[in-house]
mmCIF file of C-alpha atoms and ligand atoms in Angstrom:
data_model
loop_
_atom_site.group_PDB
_atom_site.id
_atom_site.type_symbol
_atom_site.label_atom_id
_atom_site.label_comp_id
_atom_site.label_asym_id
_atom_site.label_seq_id
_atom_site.Cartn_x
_atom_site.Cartn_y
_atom_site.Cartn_z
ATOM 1 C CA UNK Q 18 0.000 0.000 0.000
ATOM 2 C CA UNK Q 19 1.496 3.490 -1.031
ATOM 3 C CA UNK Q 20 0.046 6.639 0.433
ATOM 4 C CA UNK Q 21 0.188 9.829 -1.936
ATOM 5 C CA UNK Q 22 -1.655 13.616 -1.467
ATOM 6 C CA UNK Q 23 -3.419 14.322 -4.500
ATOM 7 C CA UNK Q 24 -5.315 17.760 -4.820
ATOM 8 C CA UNK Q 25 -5.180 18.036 -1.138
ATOM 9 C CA UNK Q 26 -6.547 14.686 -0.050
ATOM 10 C CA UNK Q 27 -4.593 11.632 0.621
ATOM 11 C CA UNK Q 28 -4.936 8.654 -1.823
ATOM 12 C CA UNK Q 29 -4.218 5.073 -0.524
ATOM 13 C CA UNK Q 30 -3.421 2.936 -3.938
ATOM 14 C CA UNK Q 31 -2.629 -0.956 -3.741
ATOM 15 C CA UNK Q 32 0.101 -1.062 -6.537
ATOM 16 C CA UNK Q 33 4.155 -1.770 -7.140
ATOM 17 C CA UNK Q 34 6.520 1.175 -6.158
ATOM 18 C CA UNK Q 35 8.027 0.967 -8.949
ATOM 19 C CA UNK Q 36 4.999 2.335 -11.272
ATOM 20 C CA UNK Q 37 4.937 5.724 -12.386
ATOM 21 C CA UNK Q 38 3.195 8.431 -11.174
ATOM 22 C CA UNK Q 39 1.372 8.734 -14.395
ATOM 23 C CA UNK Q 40 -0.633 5.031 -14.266
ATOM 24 C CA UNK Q 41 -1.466 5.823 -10.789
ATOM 25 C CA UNK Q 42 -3.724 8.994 -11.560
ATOM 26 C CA UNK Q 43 -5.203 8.063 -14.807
ATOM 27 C CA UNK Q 44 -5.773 3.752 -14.230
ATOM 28 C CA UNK Q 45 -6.115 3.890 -10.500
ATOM 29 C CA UNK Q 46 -7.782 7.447 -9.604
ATOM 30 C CA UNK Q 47 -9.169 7.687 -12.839
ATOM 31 C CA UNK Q 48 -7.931 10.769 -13.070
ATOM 32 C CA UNK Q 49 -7.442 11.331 -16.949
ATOM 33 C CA UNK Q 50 -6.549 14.949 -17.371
ATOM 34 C CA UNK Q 51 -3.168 14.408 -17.272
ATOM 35 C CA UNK Q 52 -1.994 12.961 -20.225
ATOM 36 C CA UNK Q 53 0.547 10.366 -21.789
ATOM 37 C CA UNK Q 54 2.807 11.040 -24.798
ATOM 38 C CA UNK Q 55 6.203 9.990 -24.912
ATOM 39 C CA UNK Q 56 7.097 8.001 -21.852
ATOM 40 C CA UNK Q 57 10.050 9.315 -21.853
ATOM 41 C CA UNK Q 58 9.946 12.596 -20.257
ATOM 42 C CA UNK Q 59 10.341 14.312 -23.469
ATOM 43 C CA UNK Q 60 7.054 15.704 -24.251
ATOM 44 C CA UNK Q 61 5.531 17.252 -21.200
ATOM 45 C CA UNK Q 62 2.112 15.849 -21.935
ATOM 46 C CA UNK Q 63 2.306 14.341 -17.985
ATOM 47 C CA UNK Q 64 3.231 17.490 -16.146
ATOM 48 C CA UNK Q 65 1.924 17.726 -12.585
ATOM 49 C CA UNK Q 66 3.300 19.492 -9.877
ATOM 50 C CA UNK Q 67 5.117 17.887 -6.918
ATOM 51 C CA UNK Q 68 5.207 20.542 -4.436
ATOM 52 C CA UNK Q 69 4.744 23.339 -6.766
ATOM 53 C CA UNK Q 70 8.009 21.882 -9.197
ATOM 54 C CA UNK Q 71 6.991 20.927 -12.664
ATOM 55 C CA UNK Q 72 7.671 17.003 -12.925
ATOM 56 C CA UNK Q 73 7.415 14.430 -15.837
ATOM 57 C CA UNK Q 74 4.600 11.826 -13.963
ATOM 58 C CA UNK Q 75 5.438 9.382 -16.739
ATOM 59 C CA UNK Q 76 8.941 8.787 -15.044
ATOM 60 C CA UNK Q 77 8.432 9.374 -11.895
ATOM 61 C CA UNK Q 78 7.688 6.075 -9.095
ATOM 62 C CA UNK Q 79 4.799 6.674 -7.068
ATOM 63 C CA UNK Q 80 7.099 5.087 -4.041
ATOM 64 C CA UNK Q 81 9.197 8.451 -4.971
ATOM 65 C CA UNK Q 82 6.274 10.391 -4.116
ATOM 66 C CA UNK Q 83 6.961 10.318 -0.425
ATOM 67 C CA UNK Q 84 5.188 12.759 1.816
ATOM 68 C CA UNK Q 85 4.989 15.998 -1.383
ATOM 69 C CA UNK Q 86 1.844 17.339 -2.478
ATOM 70 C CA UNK Q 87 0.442 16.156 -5.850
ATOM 71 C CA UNK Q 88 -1.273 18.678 -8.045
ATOM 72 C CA UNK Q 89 -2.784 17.650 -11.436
ATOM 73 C CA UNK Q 90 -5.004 19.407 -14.101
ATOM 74 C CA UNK Q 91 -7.925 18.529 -11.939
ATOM 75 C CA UNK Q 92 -6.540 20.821 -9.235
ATOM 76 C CA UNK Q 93 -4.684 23.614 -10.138
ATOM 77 C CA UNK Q 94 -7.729 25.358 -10.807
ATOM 78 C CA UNK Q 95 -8.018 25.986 -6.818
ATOM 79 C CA UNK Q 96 -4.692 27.486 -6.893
ATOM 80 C CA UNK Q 97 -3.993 31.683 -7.853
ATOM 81 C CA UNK Q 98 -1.727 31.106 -10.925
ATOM 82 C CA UNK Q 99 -3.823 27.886 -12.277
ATOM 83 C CA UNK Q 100 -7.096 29.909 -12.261
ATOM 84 C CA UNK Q 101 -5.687 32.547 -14.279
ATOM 85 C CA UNK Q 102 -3.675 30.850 -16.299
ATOM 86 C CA UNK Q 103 -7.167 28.429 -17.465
ATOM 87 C CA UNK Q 104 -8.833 31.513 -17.579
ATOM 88 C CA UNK Q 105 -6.192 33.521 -19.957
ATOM 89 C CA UNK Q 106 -6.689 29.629 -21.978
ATOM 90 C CA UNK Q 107 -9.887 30.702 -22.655
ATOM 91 C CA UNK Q 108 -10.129 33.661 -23.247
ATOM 92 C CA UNK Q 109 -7.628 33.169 -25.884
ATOM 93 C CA UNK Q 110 -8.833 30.455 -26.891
ATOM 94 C CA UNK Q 111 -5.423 28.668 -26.620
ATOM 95 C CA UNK Q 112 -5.945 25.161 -27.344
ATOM 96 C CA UNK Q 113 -6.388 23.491 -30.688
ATOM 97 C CA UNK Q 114 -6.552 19.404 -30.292
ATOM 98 C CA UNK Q 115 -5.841 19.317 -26.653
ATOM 99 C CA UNK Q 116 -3.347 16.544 -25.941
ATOM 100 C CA UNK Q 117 -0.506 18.745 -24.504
ATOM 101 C CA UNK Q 118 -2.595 21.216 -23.114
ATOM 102 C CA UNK Q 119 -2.882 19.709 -19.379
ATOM 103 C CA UNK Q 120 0.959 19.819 -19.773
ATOM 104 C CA UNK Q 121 1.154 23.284 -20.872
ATOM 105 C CA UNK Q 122 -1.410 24.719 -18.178
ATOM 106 C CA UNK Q 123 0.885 23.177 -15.723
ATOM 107 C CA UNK Q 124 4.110 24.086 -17.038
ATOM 108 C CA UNK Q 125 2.195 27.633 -16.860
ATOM 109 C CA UNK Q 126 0.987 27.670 -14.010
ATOM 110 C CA UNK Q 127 4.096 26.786 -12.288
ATOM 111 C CA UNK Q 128 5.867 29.321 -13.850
ATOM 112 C CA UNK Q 129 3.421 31.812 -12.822
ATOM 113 C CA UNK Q 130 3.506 30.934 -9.075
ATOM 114 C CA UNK Q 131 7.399 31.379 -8.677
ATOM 115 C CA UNK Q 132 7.400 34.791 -11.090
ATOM 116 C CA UNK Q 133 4.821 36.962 -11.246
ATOM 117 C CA UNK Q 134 5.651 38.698 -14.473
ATOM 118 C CA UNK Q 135 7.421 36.697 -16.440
ATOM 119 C CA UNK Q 136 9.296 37.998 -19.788
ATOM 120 C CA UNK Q 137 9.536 36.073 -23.346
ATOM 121 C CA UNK Q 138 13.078 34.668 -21.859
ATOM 122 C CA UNK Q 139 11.404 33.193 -19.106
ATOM 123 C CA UNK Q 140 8.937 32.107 -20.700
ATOM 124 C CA UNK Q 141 10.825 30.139 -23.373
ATOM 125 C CA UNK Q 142 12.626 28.578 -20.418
ATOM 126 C CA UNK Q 143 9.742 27.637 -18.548
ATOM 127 C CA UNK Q 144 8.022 25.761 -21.602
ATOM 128 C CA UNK Q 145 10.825 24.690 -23.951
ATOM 129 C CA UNK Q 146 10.527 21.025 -22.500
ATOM 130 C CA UNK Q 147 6.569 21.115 -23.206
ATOM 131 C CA UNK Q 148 5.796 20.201 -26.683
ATOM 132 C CA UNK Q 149 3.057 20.983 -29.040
ATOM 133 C CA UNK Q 150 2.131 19.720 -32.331
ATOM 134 C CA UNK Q 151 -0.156 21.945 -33.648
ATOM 135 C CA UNK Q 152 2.257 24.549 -33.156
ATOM 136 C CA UNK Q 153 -0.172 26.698 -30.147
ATOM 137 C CA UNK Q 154 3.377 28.215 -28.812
ATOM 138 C CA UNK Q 155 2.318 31.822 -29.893
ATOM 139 C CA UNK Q 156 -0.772 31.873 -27.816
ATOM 140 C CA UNK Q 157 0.609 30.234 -24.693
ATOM 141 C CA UNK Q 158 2.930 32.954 -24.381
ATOM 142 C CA UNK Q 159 0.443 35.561 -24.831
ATOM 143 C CA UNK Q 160 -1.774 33.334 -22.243
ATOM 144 C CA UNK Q 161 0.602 33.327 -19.886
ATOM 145 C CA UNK Q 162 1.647 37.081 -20.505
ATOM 146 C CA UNK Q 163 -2.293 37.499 -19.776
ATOM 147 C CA UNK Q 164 -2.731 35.511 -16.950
ATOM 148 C CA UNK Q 165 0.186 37.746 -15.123
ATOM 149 C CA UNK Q 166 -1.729 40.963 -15.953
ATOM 150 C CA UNK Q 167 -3.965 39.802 -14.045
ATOM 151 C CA UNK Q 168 -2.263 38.608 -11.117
HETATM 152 S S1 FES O 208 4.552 11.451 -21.410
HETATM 153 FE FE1 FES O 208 5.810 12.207 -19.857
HETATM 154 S S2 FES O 208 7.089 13.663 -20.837
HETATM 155 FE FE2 FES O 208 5.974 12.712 -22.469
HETATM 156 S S1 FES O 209 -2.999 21.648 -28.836
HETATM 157 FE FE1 FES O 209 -2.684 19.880 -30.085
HETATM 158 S S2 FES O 209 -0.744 19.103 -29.405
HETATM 159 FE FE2 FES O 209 -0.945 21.018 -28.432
#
C-alpha cells in the first residue's frame, strides 16, 4: 500500500513502487486529465506538480512520491496562478486538439507561481521542454503574458 496527497486529499493505492506516477492517476484514480505522450519525459504531456516543481509523472515512481503534495489538471484550478492561467486559456482560446494542453497549463501555471511577471526569456525557459504539435506556442505565451496581468 502506497500513500500519496493528490489535490489536497490523501490517496491510498494498492500497486508496485516501482509504477509511475502517471498510471497511478489516470488507471487507479481515474484521473485522466493528465496525459501520456512519450514516456520518456520528453514531451511534457504528464506534467503535474510535486510541491509546486513541474515534474514528468510518466517517469516518476509513485514510491518516490513520499510525503509531497500532488497537483494535477484537476486541481490547479483551486490554486492563484492555475485559475488565471485556465482563464487567460480561454479567453484566448489557446488550445487546438488538446493533448498537450494539461501539460502546458501546468508548465504555466508553475511558472506563474514562482514569477509573477514573467518575460519572453522566461517564458521560453519555462516551456521549452513542453511540446506541441499543432504549433499553439504563440498563444501560450500571450496566455501566460495574460494571466500575469492579471495577477
Ligand atoms: S509522457 Fe511524460 S514527458 Fe511525455
Ligand atoms: S494543442 Fe494539439 S498538441 Fe498542443
Amino acid at each position: 500500500m502506497i500513500s500519496i496527497q493528490v489535490n489536497g486529499e490523501q490517496r491510498d493505492v494498492e500497486i508496485d513502487g516501482d509504477t509511475p506516477l502517471l498510471w497511478v492517476l489516470r488507471d487507479v484514480l481515474a484521473m485522466t486529465g493528465t496525459k501520456f505522450g512519450c514516456g520518456i519525459a520528453q514531451c511534457g504531456a504528464c506534467t503535474v506538480h510535486i510541491d509546486g516543481v513541474p515534474t514528468r509523472s510518466c517517469r516518476l515512481p509513485v514510491s518516490q512520491v513520499g510525503d509531497r503534495a500532488v497537483t494535477t489538471i484537476e486541481g490547479v484550478g483551486a490554486t492563484s496562478a492555475g485559475r488565471r492561467i485556465q482563464k487567460a486559456w480561454l479567453d484566448l482560446e489557446v488550445i487546438q486538439c488538446g493533448y498537450c494542453q494539461s501539460g502546458q497549463i501546468m508548465a504555466a501555471s508553475a511558472l506563474l507561481a514562482t514569477n509573477p511577471s514573467p518575460d519572453d526569456a522566461d517564458i521560453d525557459a519555462a516551456m521549452s521542454g513542453n511540446i506541441c504539435r499543432c504549433g499553439t506556442y504563440v498563444r501560450i505565451r500571450e496566455g501566460i503574458k495574460q494571466a500575469a496581468r492579471h495577477g
